[in-house]
Amino acid sequence: MILPISPSVSQLANPNAGQTQLYPVHTSRAWCQVAQKFTGGIGNKLCGECPARAGEGVEHGRSVASGSRGGNVTFSPPHPRQRSRGFLAGVGQGRGSRDRRRLTNLLPACDGERPTLAFLQDVMDILLQYVVKSFDRSTKVIDFHYPNELLQEYNWELADQPQNLEEILMHCQTTLKYAIKTGHPRYFNQLSTGLDMVGLAADWLTSTANTNMFTYEIAPVFVLLEYVTLKKMREIIGWPGGSGDGIFSPGGAISNMYAMLIARFKMFPEVKEKGMAAVPRLIAFTSEHSHFSLKKGAAALGIGTDSVILIKCDERGKMVPSDLERRILEAKQKGFVPFLVSATAGTTVYGAFDPLLAVADICKKYKIWMHVDAAWGGGLLMSRKHKWKLSGVERANSVTWNPHKMMGVPLQCSALLVREEGLMQSCNQMHASYLFQQDKHYDLSYDTGDKALQCGRHVDVFKLWLMWRAKGTTGFEAHIDKCLELAEYLYNIIKNREGYEMVFDGKPQHTNVCFWYVPPSLRVLEDNEERMNRLSKVAPVIKARMMEYGTTMVSYQPLGDKVNFFRMVISNPAATHQDIDFLIEEIERLGQDL
Ligand SMILES: *Cc1c(COP(=O)(O)O)cnc(C)c1O
């Protein structure tokens, strides 16, 4: 749908010109708007301060903003029945003057309380409809459009002229119409799925509080919650008394880069002032199944991707410790300095857990910083049944753990945890005197912002903290156990089913189930290059069809010498056994003719 285009200046000046008469100039506000167009500052002064609202259906003389007037009357939100007469009611209907309210009618405008509440209630109605629909299996996961189609389907362009709030609400609706329902029970595409109600509420609160994590001064509660939550996470990792350090960062990739940065600083503190020219050639080690962010971090930090050595994995995708030791010795022989080993707990594709105890022994022997990338697998620490898969994580020097993945916390929520306290601060601090004044009247150790690479930092902790309060540790445990049980259910169905081949043998360790679907026409072929070629094209076609039908979404990729295979992952608490059954049926329905 194309929205009516904003009126031109000439239409404004002459309201009778053109058909779309968006500004009936018989209201005082309309004149104000015209005046503002032409007189700029003067118009604002005349009309913006306290515009007359005659003829706009807004009550006068309400006791709002009472605080500033000395009164004590609070403003109550509109009654639900009144709400239905709000902005949304006007969408697509007759053009009552109410429907043409603008941003300028909302707070901080005088008398802006009522329209503001009505507007936000309408936004909330749109959001709530979307939330409810997200869980409805009869709605699509995705209403797919090709990019050029989507560009033309709607007027997305930015214009000089303001639009009214009715149009703004339509933009909200339209944006959600084309959004992917990541909370849908059949959305399996990413490691971050699901929509937690308390997490969502916490995110709304976070946006409403709209502050910045750099100091206690401006984020007192959030700074304390970050302290409390990180400490709890360190306790769960197994560091004595939850001691150590940490930060919420903008994602696992950045957390991994932090680990690399701090490990390098620990070994060569002079690098902070003198740069890489002052240090020998550093080498990091991680497995060939590890996340690409390790290489990105090395590139960004001036270490270089050639200095990230990829250690061999076994057939299940776990790092082979003997190969790690061999490559460390090799690097030392060349005169290079091994400074970091990043073991992965829950690899992105296979869901494999590197043998952390063996890696820890090697790191200890050669005095190398041990990092554990548990971005995906960290959630299993919440489960008494599955935490053994991370045995040895307590020996790490740093751990990346993304609650926004397995624990279902809304994006973004990723923690980097560091065993040694104070290192992050000395590595990153710059003492900006306009933020971190040393003569403030409170305990400055709560001004944690200088630990970060960022200046301003988003509040990511509140979602996790509030969800933790709502679920308890046992609630997270139940969620994780359930997702792993669902993965095992899927594995048990397809391991012996005609038309499926597993990418690796054995029960999945995480919720990753990796498999090929082999259509009937390929089942008769010999295992040769042609079959591989054809098999590599199956998953992409099925995926494309899934998206066009909008019924479900699951990811695929090649890895090493393995051609495109499906990687099913389950982190969505809404998924059930029936949804797993549905996925299998859907793959067969969409792929049997290939
Ligand atoms: C997802 C993932 C990351 C990156 O996390 P982001 O939050 O997406 O930046 C790092 N490591 C592993 C193992 C991952 O699965």
PDB file of C-alpha atoms and ligand atoms in Angstrom, residues 191-192 250-256 289-294 344-349 373-377 400 402 404-405 411-414 567, ligand 1:
ATOM      1  CA  LEU A 191      20.372 -19.718  17.918  1.00  0.00           C
ATOM      2  CA  SER A 192      18.294 -16.845  19.297  1.00  0.00           C
ATOM      3  CA  PRO A 250      26.998  -6.118  22.352  1.00  0.00           C
ATOM      4  CA  GLY A 251      27.142  -9.828  21.536  1.00  0.00           C
ATOM      5  CA  GLY A 252      29.313 -12.910  21.651  1.00  0.00           C
ATOM      6  CA  ALA A 253      31.586 -11.719  18.872  1.00  0.00           C
ATOM      7  CA  ILE A 254      32.496  -8.642  20.883  1.00  0.00           C
ATOM      8  CA  SER A 255      32.803 -10.676  24.091  1.00  0.00           C
ATOM      9  CA  ASN A 256      35.310 -12.920  22.323  1.00  0.00           C
ATOM     10  CA  HIS A 289      34.654 -25.480  14.152  1.00  0.00           C
ATOM     11  CA  SER A 290      34.975 -22.357  16.276  1.00  0.00           C
ATOM     12  CA  HIS A 291      33.060 -19.173  15.629  1.00  0.00           C
ATOM     13  CA  PHE A 292      34.412 -16.813  12.974  1.00  0.00           C
ATOM     14  CA  SER A 293      34.446 -13.973  15.486  1.00  0.00           C
ATOM     15  CA  LEU A 294      37.805 -15.139  16.818  1.00  0.00           C
ATOM     16  CA  THR A 344      34.260 -23.669  22.300  1.00  0.00           C
ATOM     17  CA  ALA A 345      31.478 -24.943  24.537  1.00  0.00           C
ATOM     18  CA  GLY A 346      28.682 -25.520  22.068  1.00  0.00           C
ATOM     19  CA  THR A 347      29.918 -24.942  18.553  1.00  0.00           C
ATOM     20  CA  THR A 348      27.621 -22.956  16.312  1.00  0.00           C
ATOM     21  CA  VAL A 349      26.906 -25.667  13.755  1.00  0.00           C
ATOM     22  CA  ASP A 373      33.474 -19.408  24.042  1.00  0.00           C
ATOM     23  CA  ALA A 374      30.235 -20.637  25.597  1.00  0.00           C
ATOM     24  CA  ALA A 375      28.119 -18.140  23.669  1.00  0.00           C
ATOM     25  CA  TRP A 376      25.819 -20.968  22.632  1.00  0.00           C
ATOM     26  CA  GLY A 377      26.541 -23.638  25.235  1.00  0.00           C
ATOM     27  CA  THR A 400      31.732 -15.746  26.786  1.00  0.00           C
ATOM     28  CA  ASN A 402      25.155 -15.320  25.637  1.00  0.00           C
ATOM     29  CA  HIS A 404      20.251 -14.195  24.357  1.00  0.00           C
ATOM     30  CA  LYS A 405      20.759 -17.621  22.823  1.00  0.00           C
ATOM     31  CA  LEU A 411      18.497  -9.665  21.983  1.00  0.00           C
ATOM     32  CA  GLN A 412      21.012  -8.471  22.910  1.00  0.00           C
ATOM     33  CA  CYS A 413      22.379  -9.993  26.033  1.00  0.00           C
ATOM     34  CA  SER A 414      25.911 -11.358  26.055  1.00  0.00           C
ATOM     35  CA  ARG A 567      21.196 -27.532  11.115  1.00  0.00           C
TER      36      ARG A 567
HETATM   37  C1  LIG B   1      26.641 -17.000  18.162  1.00  0.00           C
HETATM   38  C2  LIG B   1      28.024 -17.284  18.545  1.00  0.00           C
HETATM   39  C3  LIG B   1      28.937 -16.252  18.731  1.00  0.00           C
HETATM   40  C4  LIG B   1      28.613 -14.826  18.396  1.00  0.00           C
HETATM   41  O1  LIG B   1      27.632 -14.303  19.227  1.00  0.00           O
HETATM   42  P1  LIG B   1      26.835 -12.975  18.790  1.00  0.00           P
HETATM   43  O2  LIG B   1      26.054 -12.621  19.987  1.00  0.00           O
HETATM   44  O3  LIG B   1      25.992 -13.336  17.613  1.00  0.00           O
HETATM   45  O4  LIG B   1      27.856 -11.948  18.438  1.00  0.00           O
HETATM   46  C5  LIG B   1      30.198 -16.577  19.169  1.00  0.00           C
HETATM   47  N1  LIG B   1      30.527 -17.857  19.406  1.00  0.00           N
HETATM   48  C6  LIG B   1      29.673 -18.882  19.242  1.00  0.00           C
HETATM   49  C7  LIG B   1      30.108 -20.273  19.527  1.00  0.00           C
HETATM   50  C8  LIG B   1      28.387 -18.631  18.787  1.00  0.00           C
HETATM   51  O5  LIG B   1      27.535 -19.637  18.577  1.00  0.00           O
END
